[in-house]
Every structure is written in structure tokens, then in C-alpha cells.
XYZ file of N, CA and C in Angstrom:
417
model
N 0.765 -1.216 -0.085
C 0.010 -0.013 0.134
C 0.898 1.254 -0.023
N 2.059 1.195 0.618
C 2.878 2.412 0.682
C 3.382 2.850 -0.733
N 3.638 1.756 -1.629
C 4.101 2.160 -3.086
C 2.952 2.936 -3.822
N 1.631 2.447 -3.533
C 0.448 3.055 -4.072
C 0.376 4.619 -3.608
N 0.456 4.678 -2.188
C 0.304 6.013 -1.634
C 1.401 7.025 -2.141
N 2.697 6.446 -2.444
C 3.598 7.476 -2.832
C 3.285 8.085 -4.242
N 2.547 7.494 -5.007
C 2.161 8.135 -6.345
C 0.779 8.796 -6.424
N 0.238 8.709 -5.203
C -1.099 9.451 -5.230
C -1.122 10.830 -4.759
N -2.131 11.522 -5.279
C -2.288 12.946 -4.922
C -2.689 13.075 -3.533
N -2.327 14.343 -3.026
C -2.748 14.550 -1.584
C -4.263 14.517 -1.433
N -4.721 14.110 -0.423
C -6.223 13.875 -0.110
C -6.437 15.117 0.808
N -7.286 16.208 0.499
C -7.491 17.272 1.403
C -8.884 17.339 1.647
N -9.295 17.368 2.888
C -10.648 17.748 3.474
C -10.632 19.212 3.739
N -11.357 20.023 2.951
C -11.498 21.489 3.067
C -12.871 21.616 3.976
N -12.744 22.205 5.188
C -13.772 22.465 6.056
C -13.933 23.944 5.881
N -14.987 24.407 5.112
C -15.228 25.868 4.830
C -16.643 26.120 4.373
N -17.160 27.237 4.876
C -18.504 27.588 4.314
C -18.393 27.739 2.792
N -19.563 28.030 2.381
C -19.820 28.092 0.882
C -19.451 29.519 0.285
N -18.447 30.258 0.883
C -18.111 31.725 0.508
C -17.156 31.584 -0.768
N -17.144 32.704 -1.321
C -16.201 32.988 -2.527
C -14.843 32.518 -2.080
N -14.290 32.760 -0.854
C -12.990 32.524 -0.645
C -12.889 30.922 -0.488
N -13.938 30.295 -0.091
C -13.874 28.801 0.091
C -13.887 28.251 -1.348
N -14.556 28.875 -2.268
C -14.551 28.351 -3.576
C -13.396 28.549 -4.350
N -12.728 29.680 -4.153
C -11.220 29.934 -4.786
C -10.230 28.985 -4.127
N -10.379 28.734 -2.856
C -9.469 27.748 -2.216
C -9.655 26.249 -2.805
N -10.883 25.996 -3.171
C -11.140 24.642 -3.600
C -10.461 24.543 -5.074
N -10.673 25.615 -5.857
C -10.181 25.692 -7.310
C -8.642 25.703 -7.148
N -8.025 26.289 -6.207
C -6.538 26.410 -6.088
C -6.092 24.801 -5.840
N -6.730 24.173 -5.001
C -6.459 22.902 -4.687
C -6.588 21.901 -5.657
N -7.581 22.070 -6.610
C -7.891 21.306 -7.825
C -6.773 21.574 -8.784
N -6.311 22.793 -9.056
C -5.229 23.243 -9.870
C -3.901 22.537 -9.446
N -3.782 22.327 -8.189
C -2.502 21.817 -7.674
C -2.597 20.207 -7.711
N -3.591 19.673 -8.167
C -3.716 18.241 -8.410
C -4.136 17.422 -7.133
N -4.779 18.119 -6.042
C -5.206 17.514 -4.890
C -6.610 16.913 -5.091
N -6.890 15.830 -4.390
C -8.148 15.224 -4.271
C -8.858 15.857 -3.307
N -9.918 16.465 -3.377
C -10.564 17.596 -2.607
C -12.001 17.129 -2.199
N -12.322 17.282 -0.836
C -13.744 17.059 -0.525
C -14.054 18.309 0.418
N -15.137 18.752 0.108
C -15.562 20.115 1.028
C -16.614 19.731 1.965
N -16.404 20.137 3.216
C -17.396 20.016 4.251
C -17.790 21.441 4.624
N -19.151 21.756 4.665
C -19.553 23.092 4.975
C -19.806 23.350 6.398
N -19.790 22.176 7.167
C -19.971 22.336 8.597
C -18.853 21.531 9.260
N -18.612 21.952 10.514
C -17.423 21.213 11.334
C -18.038 19.765 11.634
N -19.186 19.523 11.952
C -19.826 18.127 12.181
C -19.572 17.285 10.961
N -19.712 17.868 9.786
C -19.679 16.978 8.589
C -18.196 16.660 8.367
N -17.238 17.643 8.669
C -15.839 17.354 8.461
C -15.486 16.246 9.483
N -15.801 16.326 10.743
C -15.598 15.279 11.671
C -16.049 13.841 11.209
N -17.398 13.763 10.608
C -17.848 12.509 10.073
C -16.970 12.062 8.931
N -16.568 12.984 7.984
C -15.653 12.596 6.865
C -14.282 12.159 7.412
N -13.680 12.828 8.488
C -12.504 12.355 9.001
C -12.575 10.926 9.585
N -13.725 10.572 10.264
C -13.922 9.278 10.725
C -14.135 8.221 9.578
N -14.661 8.688 8.487
C -14.958 7.688 7.440
C -13.836 7.330 6.477
N -12.773 8.242 6.340
C -11.775 8.023 5.442
C -10.484 8.571 5.910
N -9.313 8.230 5.050
C -7.995 8.923 5.463
C -7.745 10.040 4.754
N -7.249 11.028 5.295
C -6.873 12.267 4.814
C -5.418 12.686 5.062
N -4.818 13.384 4.195
C -3.441 13.964 4.478
C -3.442 15.262 5.158
N -4.594 16.090 4.860
C -4.629 17.386 5.297
C -6.122 17.904 5.468
N -6.250 18.421 6.683
C -7.528 19.031 7.066
C -7.333 20.540 6.970
N -7.968 21.190 6.009
C -7.817 22.700 5.773
C -8.970 23.383 6.392
N -8.852 24.109 7.381
C -10.016 24.633 8.155
C -10.287 26.151 7.851
N -11.306 26.761 7.327
C -11.642 28.060 7.304
C -12.199 28.496 8.572
N -12.097 29.839 8.828
C -12.558 30.232 10.325
C -14.117 30.667 10.347
N -14.695 30.543 9.317
C -16.276 30.971 9.186
C -17.082 29.832 9.129
N -16.807 28.741 9.759
C -17.784 27.539 9.745
C -18.942 28.057 10.631
N -20.207 27.841 10.339
C -21.405 28.219 11.077
C -21.604 27.542 12.414
N -21.042 26.176 12.423
C -21.428 25.383 13.668
C -20.338 25.140 14.535
N -19.087 25.499 14.336
C -17.995 25.233 15.230
C -16.851 26.116 14.958
N -16.193 26.505 16.059
C -14.969 27.357 16.007
C -13.913 26.433 15.336
N -13.083 27.192 14.435
C -11.911 26.438 13.845
C -11.015 25.776 14.815
N -10.724 26.477 16.018
C -9.771 25.689 16.849
C -10.435 24.555 17.533
N -11.795 24.550 17.758
C -12.418 23.299 18.283
C -12.363 22.178 17.225
N -12.569 22.421 15.999
C -12.466 21.418 14.930
C -11.000 20.928 14.941
N -10.014 21.849 14.969
C -8.667 21.398 14.906
C -8.214 20.516 16.032
N -8.730 20.873 17.369
C -8.478 20.110 18.470
C -9.039 18.633 18.336
N -10.245 18.670 17.951
C -11.059 17.435 17.818
C -10.415 16.493 16.788
N -10.035 17.153 15.651
C -9.369 16.363 14.581
C -7.897 15.888 14.985
N -7.309 16.565 15.799
C -5.954 16.312 16.265
C -6.070 15.029 17.098
N -7.028 15.157 18.130
C -7.177 14.071 19.005
C -7.586 12.740 18.323
N -8.408 12.807 17.360
C -8.881 11.564 16.522
C -7.926 11.137 15.466
N -7.120 11.962 14.839
C -6.461 11.636 13.700
C -5.109 12.226 13.693
N -4.316 11.547 14.505
C -2.849 12.081 14.630
C -2.034 12.332 13.478
N -2.200 11.454 12.432
C -1.296 11.538 11.156
C -1.907 12.597 10.125
N -2.988 13.263 10.492
C -3.710 14.282 9.430
C -3.059 15.619 9.979
N -2.474 16.194 8.885
C -1.980 17.616 9.179
C -3.180 18.464 9.349
N -3.076 19.532 10.055
C -4.246 20.506 10.231
C -3.604 21.946 10.005
N -4.374 22.554 9.001
C -3.889 24.097 8.718
C -5.184 24.863 8.760
N -5.034 25.993 9.344
C -6.135 27.012 9.422
C -5.943 28.107 8.370
N -6.975 28.563 7.748
C -7.023 29.712 6.771
C -8.015 30.638 7.331
N -7.252 31.921 7.538
C -8.161 32.924 8.138
C -7.817 34.313 7.457
N -8.848 35.253 7.519
C -8.566 36.527 7.036
C -7.982 37.545 8.111
N -8.003 37.058 9.287
C -7.434 37.933 10.441
C -6.929 36.848 11.457
N -5.552 37.226 11.829
C -4.870 36.408 12.795
C -4.432 37.252 13.982
N -4.958 37.102 15.143
C -4.520 37.807 16.485
C -3.492 36.899 16.936
N -2.585 37.624 17.879
C -1.557 36.765 18.616
C -2.266 35.764 19.364
N -3.397 35.865 19.992
C -4.076 34.993 20.944
C -4.627 33.849 20.217
N -5.118 34.111 18.886
C -5.529 33.006 18.104
C -4.454 32.190 17.689
N -3.314 32.722 17.315
C -2.172 31.901 16.902
C -1.642 30.945 17.931
N -1.690 31.510 19.203
C -1.336 30.496 20.466
C -2.310 29.450 20.569
N -3.678 29.817 20.500
C -4.625 28.808 20.550
C -4.516 27.678 19.383
N -4.262 28.080 18.245
C -4.128 27.187 17.220
C -2.849 26.234 17.442
N -1.841 26.854 17.693
C -0.552 26.010 18.007
C -0.855 25.121 19.221
N -1.581 25.456 20.216
C -1.882 24.568 21.309
C -2.783 23.482 20.865
N -3.647 23.637 19.828
C -4.594 22.813 19.268
C -3.864 21.798 18.283
N -2.534 21.961 17.961
C -1.858 21.139 17.131
C -1.806 21.495 15.765
N -2.304 22.668 15.425
C -2.251 23.170 14.010
C -0.951 23.349 13.481
N -0.476 22.924 12.273
C 0.851 22.849 11.740
C 1.118 24.327 11.295
N 0.110 24.929 10.639
C 0.451 26.361 10.232
C -0.933 27.075 10.068
N -0.808 28.427 9.893
C -1.891 29.220 9.651
C -1.699 30.015 8.257
N -2.687 29.930 7.483
C -2.510 30.847 6.154
C -3.338 31.915 6.320
N -2.822 33.088 6.104
C -3.855 34.247 6.056
C -4.283 34.604 4.549
N -5.500 34.996 4.456
C -6.092 35.297 3.177
C -5.601 36.710 2.830
N -5.404 37.051 1.546
C -5.693 36.009 0.419
C -4.494 35.011 0.314
N -4.815 33.628 0.026
C -3.985 32.556 -0.015
C -3.435 32.556 -1.586
N -2.087 32.818 -1.850
C -1.607 32.653 -3.114
C -1.320 31.168 -3.414
N -1.426 30.910 -4.752
C -1.143 29.572 -5.252
C 0.167 29.131 -4.692
N 1.180 29.959 -4.784
C 2.525 29.729 -4.375
C 2.666 29.334 -2.797
N 1.956 30.124 -2.090
C 1.944 29.734 -0.491
C 1.181 28.413 -0.262
N 0.115 28.255 -0.986
C -0.717 27.087 -0.742
C 0.248 25.779 -1.249
N 0.839 25.984 -2.246
C 1.695 24.798 -2.807
C 2.866 24.582 -1.950
N 3.545 25.537 -1.189
C 4.542 25.323 -0.195
C 3.919 24.460 0.967
N 2.792 24.938 1.530
C 2.192 24.014 2.525
C 1.926 22.664 2.165
N 1.353 22.496 0.930
C 1.041 21.078 0.433
C 2.260 20.451 0.149
N 3.339 20.959 -0.280
C 4.771 20.254 -0.443
C 5.157 19.711 0.702
N 4.966 20.428 1.971
C 5.588 20.016 3.274
C 4.638 18.875 3.741
N 3.205 18.906 3.436
C 2.310 17.842 3.909
C 2.807 16.593 3.091
N 2.985 16.729 1.872
C 3.272 15.662 0.836
C 4.466 14.950 1.343
N 5.535 15.631 1.631
C 6.875 15.116 2.122
C 6.566 14.258 3.237
N 5.778 14.610 4.300
C 5.523 13.854 5.372
C 4.626 12.612 5.163
N 3.831 12.765 4.131
C 2.775 11.708 4.011
C 3.203 10.858 2.852
N 4.251 11.095 2.138
C 4.765 10.192 0.951
C 3.894 10.280 -0.246
N 3.194 11.515 -0.348
C 2.390 11.746 -1.606
C 3.089 12.771 -2.417
N 2.348 13.245 -3.399
C 2.863 14.481 -4.204
C 1.994 15.536 -4.471
N 2.520 16.593 -4.864
C 1.682 17.759 -5.269
C 1.950 17.885 -6.706
N 0.857 17.705 -7.526
C 0.868 17.981 -8.963
C 0.372 19.305 -9.416
N -0.232 19.208 -10.554
C -0.838 20.472 -11.061
C 0.027 21.518 -11.640
N -0.328 22.740 -11.646
C 0.243 23.866 -12.377
C 1.699 24.036 -12.071
N 2.608 24.364 -13.010
C 3.960 24.795 -12.930
C 3.958 26.161 -12.188
N 4.824 26.204 -11.197
C 4.948 27.498 -10.543
C 5.951 28.455 -11.132
N 5.521 29.784 -11.195
C 6.329 30.779 -11.534
C 7.294 31.276 -10.421
N 8.617 31.420 -10.646
C 9.482 31.857 -9.564
C 9.898 33.330 -9.820
């Protein structure tokens, strides 16, 4: 199974409301060759985490039913191997400390560029033995 995993695209669970930013993030993940599933609620994201294996849980901070930090903590407790990244339009020092305590690997601030997203995905792929495909990056 490890040989199969090494050639597979990153499996990303995007927990985000149906906003324009969430749609753009989904499109960026598609361009980068990820297999993406979107959950509009924290509860739905937890159900999907329980039902399947994921390389990355990407959490927007505008979920209607659950704070991002609570979803991150719960995901971290249930799924040690799944990386957790928060995407937010505003990051306060207290938020950053709370996210770090919840086991979040990194916080991306909006707007998220394709290059920054690719950098995060490359780090996740390195740990998971998968790859990041998709569009060539301009340097």
C-alpha cells in the first residue's frame, strides 16, 4: 500500500463555508492536483475524518457550527497523522497561540496565493509520502 500511496495525490478535506474564498481555495487545490472534499460544517468534517483517510484538514474560520480551533483540537485528538492548517482573514496573537496549542501545523492568512498553498502542500506531501501535482509555479 505504501508504494501506491507514494504516487497518489494529496487527499485534502476542506472545512469551509460556501463563501467565495472557500470556492477559490477549492479551485486552487484542484489546480495543484489534490483530491478535495468540501465540508460546509464542522460536524460534517468530523464525520468525513472518521469515514476516510486524509493527508490534510484545511479549516476556514467561518464555519457556522463550530470554531476552527475546536475542529482542529478534535481532529488532532482523533487523527494524529492528519496535518491541520487554518485559513483565516485575520490572525490575532491569541488566536495563533490557541491554534498552536490545538496542534495546528500552520496558519495561512487570506488572500492565499497559489505559491503559498503549494508550499504548505509540499510540506504535507513530504511527510505523507504523496505528491503535489498540477500547475507549474512561476518563480
